[in-house]
Short mmCIF file of C-alpha atoms and ligand atoms in Angstrom, two decimals:
data_model
loop_
_atom_site.label_atom_id
_atom_site.label_comp_id
_atom_site.label_asym_id
_atom_site.label_seq_id
_atom_site.Cartn_x
_atom_site.Cartn_y
_atom_site.Cartn_z
CA MET A 1 6.33 -63.24 -53.95
CA GLU A 2 3.18 -63.54 -51.96
CA THR A 3 0.46 -65.38 -53.83
CA ARG A 4 -2.63 -63.35 -54.75
CA SER A 5 -5.77 -63.87 -52.70
CA GLN A 6 -8.57 -65.89 -54.33
CA TRP A 7 -12.26 -66.33 -54.02
CA GLY A 8 -13.23 -69.61 -52.34
CA THR A 9 -16.02 -70.45 -54.74
CA ARG A 10 -17.58 -69.36 -57.97
CA ALA A 11 -20.76 -68.37 -56.11
CA GLY A 12 -18.62 -66.28 -53.81
CA PHE A 13 -17.26 -64.20 -56.70
CA ILE A 14 -20.70 -63.81 -58.33
CA LEU A 15 -22.27 -62.74 -55.07
CA ALA A 16 -19.45 -60.21 -54.57
CA ALA A 17 -19.83 -58.85 -58.08
CA VAL A 18 -23.61 -58.69 -57.78
CA GLY A 19 -23.11 -57.16 -54.33
CA SER A 20 -20.99 -54.41 -55.83
CA ALA A 21 -23.49 -53.81 -58.60
CA ILE A 22 -26.62 -53.79 -56.55
CA GLY A 23 -26.41 -50.67 -54.46
CA LEU A 24 -28.08 -47.40 -53.69
CA GLY A 25 -28.19 -46.77 -57.42
CA ASN A 26 -30.67 -49.62 -57.95
CA ILE A 27 -33.01 -48.62 -55.18
CA TRP A 28 -33.23 -44.83 -55.35
CA ARG A 29 -31.60 -43.89 -58.56
CA PHE A 30 -33.13 -46.26 -61.10
CA PRO A 31 -36.85 -45.82 -60.32
CA ALA A 32 -36.65 -42.02 -60.54
CA VAL A 33 -34.40 -41.99 -63.66
CA ALA A 34 -36.66 -44.48 -65.51
CA TYR A 35 -39.78 -42.54 -64.58
CA GLU A 36 -38.39 -39.26 -65.71
CA ASN A 37 -37.12 -40.63 -68.98
CA GLY A 38 -40.14 -42.17 -70.57
CA GLY A 39 -41.25 -44.81 -68.08
CA GLY A 40 -41.78 -48.11 -69.91
CA ALA A 41 -40.25 -46.67 -73.03
CA PHE A 42 -37.04 -46.00 -71.07
CA LEU A 43 -36.51 -49.77 -71.02
CA ILE A 44 -35.62 -49.71 -74.73
CA PRO A 45 -32.53 -47.45 -74.44
CA TYR A 46 -31.77 -49.03 -71.11
CA LEU A 47 -31.62 -52.59 -72.46
CA PHE A 48 -29.75 -51.36 -75.47
CA ALA A 49 -27.16 -49.82 -73.13
CA LEU A 50 -27.04 -53.00 -71.05
CA LEU A 51 -26.37 -55.16 -74.12
CA THR A 52 -24.02 -52.91 -76.05
CA ALA A 53 -22.08 -51.37 -73.22
CA GLY A 54 -22.90 -52.81 -69.81
CA ILE A 55 -22.33 -56.54 -70.38
CA PRO A 56 -19.63 -56.09 -73.06
CA ILE A 57 -17.57 -53.83 -70.74
CA LEU A 58 -18.19 -56.16 -67.84
CA ILE A 59 -16.78 -59.10 -69.87
CA MET A 60 -13.90 -56.88 -70.91
CA GLU A 61 -13.10 -55.84 -67.34
CA PHE A 62 -13.49 -59.40 -65.87
CA THR A 63 -11.13 -60.66 -68.54
CA ILE A 64 -8.52 -57.87 -67.94
CA GLY A 65 -8.52 -58.63 -64.18
CA HIS A 66 -8.38 -62.39 -64.66
CA LYS A 67 -5.65 -62.25 -67.32
CA HIS A 68 -3.39 -59.69 -65.71
CA ARG A 69 -4.13 -60.66 -62.07
CA GLY A 70 -3.88 -57.16 -60.83
CA SER A 71 -5.83 -54.28 -59.38
CA ALA A 72 -6.71 -51.73 -62.09
CA PRO A 73 -3.37 -49.77 -62.09
CA LEU A 74 -1.34 -53.00 -62.21
CA SER A 75 -3.54 -54.58 -64.83
CA PHE A 76 -3.28 -51.52 -67.02
CA ARG A 77 0.48 -51.38 -66.46
CA ARG A 78 0.72 -54.99 -67.57
CA MET A 79 -1.07 -54.12 -70.78
CA ASN A 80 1.15 -51.11 -71.41
CA LYS A 81 3.42 -49.29 -69.04
CA LYS A 82 2.16 -45.84 -70.13
CA THR A 83 -1.44 -46.59 -69.21
CA GLU A 84 -1.03 -47.29 -65.50
CA VAL A 85 -2.26 -43.76 -64.84
CA ILE A 86 -5.68 -44.65 -66.29
CA GLY A 87 -6.04 -47.27 -63.62
CA TRP A 88 -5.12 -44.73 -60.94
CA TRP A 89 -7.65 -42.22 -62.29
CA ALA A 90 -10.39 -44.83 -61.93
CA VAL A 91 -9.13 -45.67 -58.46
CA LEU A 92 -9.22 -42.06 -57.47
CA VAL A 93 -12.87 -41.74 -58.66
CA ALA A 94 -13.67 -44.78 -56.58
CA PHE A 95 -11.95 -43.24 -53.58
CA VAL A 96 -14.07 -40.05 -53.97
CA ILE A 97 -17.27 -41.99 -54.34
CA SER A 98 -16.57 -43.91 -51.18
CA THR A 99 -16.34 -40.72 -49.18
CA TYR A 100 -19.95 -39.83 -49.92
CA TYR A 101 -21.51 -43.17 -50.61
CA SER A 102 -20.73 -44.04 -47.02
CA VAL A 103 -22.63 -41.00 -45.79
CA ILE A 104 -25.81 -42.03 -47.62
CA ILE A 105 -25.58 -45.51 -46.03
CA ALA A 106 -25.17 -43.78 -42.62
CA TRP A 107 -28.38 -41.80 -43.24
CA ALA A 108 -30.17 -45.03 -44.18
CA MET A 109 -28.99 -46.59 -40.92
CA SER A 110 -30.37 -43.73 -38.83
CA TYR A 111 -33.60 -43.79 -40.86
CA SER A 112 -34.05 -47.49 -40.19
CA VAL A 113 -34.22 -46.67 -36.47
CA PHE A 114 -36.30 -43.47 -37.13
CA SER A 115 -38.88 -45.77 -38.85
CA PHE A 116 -39.88 -46.84 -35.34
CA ASN A 117 -39.54 -43.63 -33.29
CA LEU A 118 -40.40 -41.20 -36.11
CA ASN A 119 -37.43 -39.11 -35.03
CA TRP A 120 -37.05 -37.55 -38.40
CA GLY A 121 -39.63 -35.01 -37.42
CA GLU A 122 -43.09 -34.07 -38.73
CA ASP A 123 -41.87 -32.19 -41.76
CA THR A 124 -39.73 -34.77 -43.49
CA GLY A 125 -38.76 -32.21 -46.19
CA GLY A 126 -36.44 -30.84 -43.52
CA PHE A 127 -33.97 -33.54 -44.59
CA LEU A 128 -33.11 -31.61 -47.70
CA MET A 129 -32.53 -28.43 -45.77
CA GLY A 130 -29.84 -30.20 -43.78
CA GLU A 131 -31.91 -30.19 -40.64
CA TYR A 132 -31.29 -33.87 -40.04
CA LEU A 133 -27.61 -33.14 -40.13
CA LYS A 134 -27.91 -30.46 -37.46
CA ARG A 135 -29.47 -32.93 -35.07
CA THR A 136 -27.51 -33.49 -31.90
CA VAL A 137 -28.16 -35.80 -29.03
CA GLU A 138 -30.38 -34.45 -26.30
CA PRO A 139 -29.83 -36.40 -23.13
CA GLY A 140 -32.78 -38.63 -22.43
CA GLU A 141 -34.28 -38.08 -25.81
CA ILE A 142 -36.13 -41.15 -27.19
CA GLY A 143 -34.19 -42.69 -29.98
CA SER A 144 -31.01 -40.86 -29.17
CA MET A 145 -29.36 -44.19 -29.90
CA VAL A 146 -28.80 -42.81 -33.32
CA PRO A 147 -27.72 -39.22 -32.96
CA GLY A 148 -27.33 -37.39 -36.21
CA VAL A 149 -25.07 -39.03 -38.69
CA LEU A 150 -21.81 -39.31 -36.83
CA ILE A 151 -22.26 -42.57 -35.01
CA PRO A 152 -23.88 -44.39 -37.92
CA LEU A 153 -21.08 -43.11 -40.19
CA LEU A 154 -18.44 -44.44 -37.91
CA LEU A 155 -20.31 -47.70 -37.72
CA VAL A 156 -20.42 -47.88 -41.55
CA TRP A 157 -16.62 -47.53 -41.68
CA VAL A 158 -15.98 -49.94 -38.79
CA ILE A 159 -18.04 -52.67 -40.56
CA THR A 160 -16.56 -52.03 -44.02
CA LEU A 161 -13.00 -51.79 -42.91
CA GLY A 162 -13.43 -54.73 -40.48
CA ILE A 163 -14.59 -56.91 -43.38
CA LEU A 164 -11.70 -55.69 -45.61
CA PHE A 165 -9.10 -56.43 -42.89
CA LYS A 166 -10.20 -60.03 -42.99
CA GLY A 167 -9.33 -60.35 -46.65
CA VAL A 168 -10.94 -61.56 -49.87
CA LYS A 169 -12.15 -65.01 -48.95
CA LYS A 170 -12.73 -64.68 -45.22
CA GLY A 171 -13.98 -61.04 -45.35
CA ILE A 172 -15.51 -59.90 -48.64
CA GLU A 173 -16.78 -63.26 -49.76
CA ILE A 174 -18.41 -64.19 -46.42
CA ALA A 175 -19.97 -60.74 -46.03
CA ASN A 176 -21.60 -60.96 -49.40
CA ARG A 177 -22.76 -64.48 -48.85
CA ILE A 178 -24.76 -63.07 -45.91
CA PHE A 179 -25.72 -59.63 -47.19
CA ILE A 180 -26.94 -60.50 -50.66
CA PRO A 181 -29.37 -63.37 -49.87
CA ALA A 182 -30.69 -61.35 -46.89
CA LEU A 183 -31.13 -58.29 -49.16
CA ILE A 184 -33.03 -60.32 -51.73
CA VAL A 185 -35.43 -61.75 -49.12
CA ILE A 186 -36.04 -58.41 -47.54
CA PHE A 187 -36.63 -56.86 -50.91
CA LEU A 188 -39.06 -59.46 -51.99
CA ILE A 189 -41.07 -58.87 -48.83
CA ILE A 190 -41.09 -55.13 -49.58
CA VAL A 191 -42.17 -55.58 -53.22
CA ILE A 192 -45.00 -58.04 -52.39
CA ARG A 193 -46.23 -55.79 -49.62
CA ALA A 194 -45.92 -52.73 -51.97
CA ILE A 195 -47.93 -54.18 -54.85
CA THR A 196 -50.75 -55.35 -52.59
CA LEU A 197 -51.31 -51.84 -51.17
CA PRO A 198 -54.39 -50.09 -52.34
CA GLY A 199 -53.50 -47.73 -55.12
CA ALA A 200 -50.32 -49.62 -56.05
CA LEU A 201 -51.54 -50.38 -59.54
CA ASP A 202 -51.80 -46.68 -60.30
CA GLY A 203 -48.23 -46.33 -59.30
CA LEU A 204 -47.13 -49.17 -61.54
CA GLU A 205 -49.13 -47.72 -64.42
CA ALA A 206 -47.40 -44.36 -63.99
CA PHE A 207 -44.06 -46.10 -63.89
CA PHE A 208 -44.53 -48.39 -66.87
CA THR A 209 -46.67 -46.37 -69.23
CA PRO A 210 -44.31 -45.76 -72.11
CA ASP A 211 -43.84 -42.31 -73.37
CA PHE A 212 -42.49 -43.05 -76.77
CA SER A 213 -42.07 -39.35 -77.63
CA LYS A 214 -39.07 -39.30 -75.35
CA ILE A 215 -37.23 -42.18 -77.02
CA MET A 216 -35.62 -39.97 -79.68
CA SER A 217 -34.35 -37.50 -77.14
CA ALA A 218 -30.62 -37.55 -76.56
CA ASP A 219 -31.08 -36.91 -72.88
CA VAL A 220 -32.94 -40.17 -72.41
CA TRP A 221 -30.12 -42.13 -74.06
CA VAL A 222 -27.54 -40.34 -72.00
CA ALA A 223 -29.53 -41.22 -68.90
CA ALA A 224 -29.74 -44.86 -69.94
CA TYR A 225 -25.97 -45.16 -70.45
CA GLY A 226 -25.22 -43.27 -67.24
CA GLN A 227 -27.54 -45.54 -65.25
CA ILE A 228 -25.91 -48.66 -66.73
CA PHE A 229 -22.35 -47.52 -65.92
CA PHE A 230 -23.10 -46.50 -62.36
CA SER A 231 -25.34 -49.40 -61.68
CA LEU A 232 -22.99 -52.01 -62.99
CA SER A 233 -19.99 -50.52 -61.23
CA ILE A 234 -18.05 -50.48 -64.52
CA ALA A 235 -15.29 -48.06 -65.43
CA PHE A 236 -14.54 -47.63 -61.72
CA ALA A 237 -11.66 -50.16 -61.57
CA ILE A 238 -13.84 -52.25 -59.29
CA MET A 239 -14.72 -55.17 -61.47
CA ILE A 240 -11.07 -55.43 -62.61
CA THR A 241 -10.06 -55.79 -59.00
CA TYR A 242 -12.67 -58.30 -58.08
CA SER A 243 -11.86 -60.49 -61.12
CA SER A 244 -8.13 -60.41 -60.32
CA TYR A 245 -8.95 -62.74 -57.46
CA LEU A 246 -10.64 -65.32 -59.76
CA PRO A 247 -9.09 -68.80 -60.01
CA LYS A 248 -7.54 -69.72 -63.38
CA LYS A 249 -10.58 -71.72 -64.43
CA SER A 250 -13.53 -69.38 -64.35
CA ASP A 251 -16.30 -68.85 -66.80
CA ILE A 252 -15.92 -65.15 -67.35
CA THR A 253 -18.65 -64.52 -69.89
CA ASN A 254 -21.30 -66.45 -67.96
CA ASN A 255 -20.38 -64.66 -64.75
CA ALA A 256 -20.74 -61.35 -66.57
CA PHE A 257 -24.24 -62.22 -67.89
CA ILE A 258 -25.36 -63.40 -64.44
CA THR A 259 -24.07 -60.09 -62.91
CA GLY A 260 -25.55 -57.88 -65.57
CA PHE A 261 -28.99 -59.44 -65.68
CA GLY A 262 -29.07 -59.93 -61.90
CA ASN A 263 -28.37 -56.25 -61.39
CA SER A 264 -31.00 -55.14 -63.89
CA SER A 265 -33.70 -57.52 -62.64
CA PHE A 266 -33.08 -56.12 -59.15
CA GLU A 267 -33.43 -52.57 -60.28
CA ILE A 268 -36.60 -53.15 -62.22
CA LEU A 269 -37.98 -54.94 -59.17
CA ALA A 270 -36.98 -51.85 -57.10
CA GLY A 271 -38.95 -49.67 -59.52
CA ILE A 272 -42.00 -51.86 -59.12
CA GLY A 273 -41.69 -51.73 -55.25
CA VAL A 274 -41.07 -47.97 -55.09
CA PHE A 275 -43.80 -47.03 -57.49
CA GLY A 276 -46.24 -49.39 -55.83
CA ILE A 277 -45.63 -47.47 -52.67
CA LEU A 278 -45.92 -44.10 -54.42
CA GLY A 279 -49.21 -45.17 -55.97
CA PHE A 280 -50.43 -46.00 -52.49
CA MET A 281 -49.43 -42.56 -51.15
CA ALA A 282 -51.02 -40.78 -54.08
CA ALA A 283 -54.22 -42.65 -53.50
CA GLN A 284 -54.26 -41.79 -49.84
CA GLN A 285 -53.78 -38.15 -50.61
CA GLY A 286 -56.24 -38.15 -53.52
CA VAL A 287 -53.64 -36.81 -55.97
CA GLY A 288 -51.89 -38.12 -59.12
CA VAL A 289 -48.82 -40.24 -58.84
CA ASP A 290 -46.70 -37.59 -60.52
CA GLU A 291 -47.38 -35.26 -57.62
CA VAL A 292 -45.71 -37.53 -55.13
CA VAL A 293 -42.61 -38.52 -57.06
CA THR A 294 -39.39 -36.82 -56.08
CA ALA A 295 -36.08 -37.53 -57.73
CA GLY A 296 -32.93 -38.90 -56.10
CA ILE A 297 -32.18 -38.68 -52.46
CA GLY A 298 -35.52 -37.06 -51.68
CA LEU A 299 -37.38 -40.12 -52.71
CA ALA A 300 -35.83 -42.26 -50.00
CA PHE A 301 -35.29 -39.67 -47.27
CA VAL A 302 -38.30 -37.44 -47.71
CA VAL A 303 -41.13 -39.30 -49.37
CA PHE A 304 -40.73 -42.66 -47.53
CA PRO A 305 -40.56 -41.01 -44.10
CA GLU A 306 -43.63 -38.96 -45.04
CA ILE A 307 -45.54 -42.17 -45.80
CA ILE A 308 -44.47 -43.73 -42.55
CA ASN A 309 -45.48 -40.59 -40.56
CA GLN A 310 -48.89 -40.88 -42.00
CA PHE A 311 -49.41 -44.55 -41.25
CA PRO A 312 -46.95 -45.31 -38.46
CA GLY A 313 -48.65 -48.50 -37.22
CA LEU A 314 -48.74 -50.02 -40.63
CA ASN A 315 -45.50 -48.85 -41.88
CA SER A 316 -42.82 -48.90 -39.23
CA LEU A 317 -41.62 -52.37 -39.85
CA PHE A 318 -42.01 -51.70 -43.57
CA GLY A 319 -39.92 -48.59 -43.30
CA PHE A 320 -37.32 -50.43 -41.33
CA LEU A 321 -37.02 -53.09 -43.98
CA PHE A 322 -36.73 -50.51 -46.73
CA PHE A 323 -33.88 -48.70 -45.03
CA ALA A 324 -32.30 -51.89 -43.96
CA SER A 325 -32.22 -52.90 -47.59
CA LEU A 326 -30.51 -49.68 -48.45
CA VAL A 327 -27.95 -50.35 -45.81
CA LEU A 328 -27.24 -53.97 -47.00
CA ALA A 329 -27.15 -52.94 -50.67
CA GLY A 330 -24.94 -49.95 -49.87
CA LEU A 331 -22.47 -51.78 -47.65
CA SER A 332 -21.81 -54.50 -50.24
CA SER A 333 -21.08 -51.79 -52.81
CA LEU A 334 -18.95 -49.68 -50.41
CA ILE A 335 -16.88 -52.81 -49.63
CA SER A 336 -16.12 -53.15 -53.37
CA ILE A 337 -15.36 -49.51 -53.83
CA THR A 338 -12.93 -49.46 -50.87
CA GLU A 339 -11.25 -52.72 -51.93
CA THR A 340 -10.45 -51.02 -55.23
CA TYR A 341 -8.01 -48.59 -53.63
CA VAL A 342 -6.86 -51.02 -50.96
CA ALA A 343 -5.86 -53.43 -53.75
CA GLY A 344 -4.24 -50.58 -55.71
CA LEU A 345 -2.07 -49.66 -52.68
CA VAL A 346 -1.11 -53.27 -51.99
CA ASP A 347 -0.08 -53.95 -55.55
CA LYS A 348 1.83 -50.74 -55.96
CA PHE A 349 3.63 -50.29 -52.67
CA LYS A 350 3.85 -53.92 -51.64
CA ILE A 351 2.40 -53.06 -48.24
CA SER A 352 0.27 -55.43 -46.26
CA ARG A 353 -3.52 -55.50 -46.67
CA THR A 354 -3.83 -54.38 -43.07
CA LYS A 355 -1.75 -51.24 -43.69
CA ALA A 356 -3.57 -50.43 -46.90
CA VAL A 357 -6.95 -50.78 -45.30
CA ALA A 358 -5.92 -48.68 -42.31
CA PHE A 359 -4.37 -45.95 -44.46
CA GLY A 360 -6.66 -45.85 -47.48
CA GLY A 361 -9.89 -46.65 -45.73
CA GLY A 362 -8.97 -44.45 -42.77
CA LEU A 363 -8.37 -41.47 -45.02
CA ALA A 364 -11.67 -41.99 -46.81
CA ALA A 365 -13.43 -42.27 -43.49
CA LEU A 366 -11.89 -38.98 -42.32
CA ILE A 367 -12.89 -37.19 -45.48
CA SER A 368 -16.45 -38.63 -45.25
CA LEU A 369 -16.85 -36.69 -42.00
CA LEU A 370 -16.89 -33.47 -44.06
CA PHE A 371 -19.93 -34.62 -45.92
CA ALA A 372 -21.60 -35.30 -42.60
CA THR A 373 -21.63 -31.66 -41.74
CA GLN A 374 -24.32 -29.20 -42.64
CA GLY A 375 -22.84 -27.89 -45.84
CA GLY A 376 -22.10 -31.42 -46.78
CA LEU A 377 -25.36 -32.10 -48.48
CA TYR A 378 -24.66 -29.51 -51.10
CA PHE A 379 -21.13 -30.62 -51.50
CA LEU A 380 -22.27 -34.16 -51.85
CA ASP A 381 -24.73 -33.29 -54.62
CA ALA A 382 -22.08 -31.52 -56.53
CA ALA A 383 -19.56 -34.35 -56.06
CA ASP A 384 -22.11 -36.89 -57.12
CA TYR A 385 -23.02 -34.90 -60.27
CA PHE A 386 -19.43 -34.28 -61.23
CA ILE A 387 -18.38 -37.87 -60.68
CA ASN A 388 -21.24 -39.32 -62.62
CA GLN A 389 -20.94 -37.01 -65.58
CA PHE A 390 -17.22 -36.50 -65.99
CA GLY A 391 -15.80 -39.39 -64.00
CA VAL A 392 -17.76 -42.27 -65.36
CA ALA A 393 -18.50 -41.26 -68.89
CA LEU A 394 -15.02 -39.95 -69.50
CA ILE A 395 -13.21 -42.88 -67.89
CA GLY A 396 -15.53 -45.24 -69.78
CA LEU A 397 -14.74 -43.50 -73.03
CA VAL A 398 -10.97 -43.42 -72.52
CA GLU A 399 -10.94 -46.97 -71.33
CA VAL A 400 -12.83 -48.37 -74.29
CA VAL A 401 -11.00 -46.29 -76.93
CA LEU A 402 -7.65 -47.16 -75.40
CA ILE A 403 -8.25 -50.84 -75.28
CA ALA A 404 -10.18 -51.19 -78.60
CA TRP A 405 -8.26 -48.72 -80.75
CA ILE A 406 -4.97 -47.75 -79.26
CA LEU A 407 -3.63 -50.84 -77.51
CA ARG A 408 -5.68 -53.08 -79.78
CA GLN A 409 -6.31 -55.61 -77.02
CA LEU A 410 -9.83 -56.73 -77.93
CA LYS A 411 -8.65 -59.77 -79.94
CA GLY A 412 -6.52 -61.02 -77.10
CA ILE A 413 -9.23 -60.38 -74.58
CA LYS A 414 -11.76 -62.20 -76.69
CA GLU A 415 -9.47 -65.22 -77.09
CA HIS A 416 -8.77 -65.25 -73.40
CA ALA A 417 -12.40 -65.12 -72.46
CA ASN A 418 -13.47 -67.65 -75.08
CA ASP A 419 -10.80 -70.14 -73.86
CA ILE A 420 -12.35 -70.38 -70.51
CA SER A 421 -16.01 -69.53 -71.11
CA ASP A 422 -18.92 -71.63 -72.34
CA ILE A 423 -20.57 -68.76 -74.25
CA LYS A 424 -18.30 -67.64 -77.04
CA LEU A 425 -18.07 -63.97 -77.82
CA GLY A 426 -19.42 -63.08 -81.18
CA SER A 427 -19.18 -60.00 -83.36
CA TRP A 428 -21.83 -58.09 -81.29
CA TRP A 429 -19.18 -57.89 -78.50
CA THR A 430 -16.42 -56.52 -80.81
CA ILE A 431 -18.79 -54.11 -82.60
CA SER A 432 -20.21 -52.87 -79.32
CA LEU A 433 -16.82 -52.09 -77.97
CA THR A 434 -15.17 -50.73 -81.08
CA ILE A 435 -18.00 -48.71 -82.55
CA ILE A 436 -21.16 -48.38 -80.60
CA THR A 437 -19.94 -47.58 -77.13
CA PRO A 438 -17.20 -45.14 -78.19
CA LEU A 439 -19.68 -43.25 -80.40
CA VAL A 440 -22.32 -43.00 -77.73
CA LEU A 441 -19.90 -42.04 -74.98
CA GLY A 442 -18.12 -39.57 -77.26
CA PHE A 443 -21.37 -37.96 -78.13
CA MET A 444 -22.26 -37.81 -74.33
CA MET A 445 -18.97 -36.06 -73.59
CA VAL A 446 -19.28 -33.46 -76.30
CA ARG A 447 -22.78 -32.68 -75.17
CA LEU A 448 -21.74 -32.38 -71.52
CA LEU A 449 -18.79 -30.14 -72.33
CA LYS A 450 -21.16 -27.87 -74.36
CA GLN A 451 -23.69 -27.79 -71.56
CA ASN A 452 -21.16 -27.02 -68.92
CA LEU A 453 -18.91 -24.61 -70.83
CA LEU A 454 -21.40 -22.57 -72.85
N1 LIG B 501 -23.23 -50.00 -58.52
C1 LIG B 501 -23.56 -49.39 -57.29
C2 LIG B 501 -24.98 -48.89 -57.24
O1 LIG B 501 -25.76 -49.14 -58.09
C3 LIG B 501 -22.80 -48.21 -57.02
C4 LIG B 501 -21.39 -48.18 -57.26
C5 LIG B 501 -20.84 -47.28 -57.99
C6 LIG B 501 -20.64 -49.16 -56.65
C7 LIG B 501 -19.62 -47.23 -58.24
C8 LIG B 501 -19.40 -49.13 -56.92
C9 LIG B 501 -18.84 -48.21 -57.72
O2 LIG B 501 -25.34 -48.23 -56.31
NA1 LIG B 502 -26.39 -51.15 -59.29
#
């Protein structure tokens, strides 16, 4: 039997795990979600979710991958034959995510070039109407180097699949060793520039001012858990896959804490950067910060371009760095998402990595072209909503209940982790996974079903 690939170094694994975690979700999702759900007060449910679900599940998934040395389907199969299908379900969700996540990275790639030539047009709101997607190359047009989304999308896939062809140590590890430090440096430049802009403090005030009246609202708690799951890449089969390449001696618990806190620090930093910039924009326009905030995709692809249009000299480089950070953060996540089904195929069908990358990645790339068409934006929104609500919360719930209550694996997992880790798992870990997380996720599911069916 072929021996399983391994990470070259501990730092290599941590950078890859952090690279998977830090993604588009940190940069455009977190700031808007936090702002809408109570600002500074959101940090309370958010940190609660990090400590009772995020890090405990991360430790659980790292241990499962390390102990069973398999991609998610294989690891689940090794726990219990009947549960392999749960692993495949998570793999399928990862596959679907990769088909649209890649498109957002491609937009960011075009927009990093548009930061210089302002080719996104005067009315940046056109992005949401799909106008950007209708763009075609006009011969001789300035900036036609990046026509629409097709070429950047192909580039995204060539880079991602190229890295995956090279394998775990020579591909994924090396890529993250370059991408993540570069991302952190670029992001620090952005944040420092942002908070020194006139008006930035108003933005930060808007972001952090706690609205405690929201804290009792179920929506806010649901948002906090949703953010933690998506942001930490848990319940997607990804972290199980990455940890299956760990060497025997690995401090699982410590790695999980570094990944969890690293990801959250980055996203809070992103909130500071983004709201600093929004404060600046509001000050320039003489309006309140709440008038310039837009949620989700619009924040990155409408508001930022608008700012750059208004102050091109000042902001082209800044805009470029912002979109470049989206590209780097996005690519390191897309690599992990794609590796999840590549590893699933390799483990199941005993095919070579090369074949699995070509077939799995190739198919995802083809499907992603659909999202790059005009109707794609609406389709993408729907897919994102559905995946986040039903995919993540539901898989998370099934995974935790299965492992804690049905297969009763927690004791074994805890012993395995404690054997190789410095920090020993206490009862907070067990209670979080047996009681708190199942209750919260169960409540989330019931609520979702009610909202969608009634
Ligand atoms: N965690 C990544 C982010 O914050 C996204 C992601 C989701 C990555 C699911 C892998 C799997 O953007
Ligand atoms: Na993240």
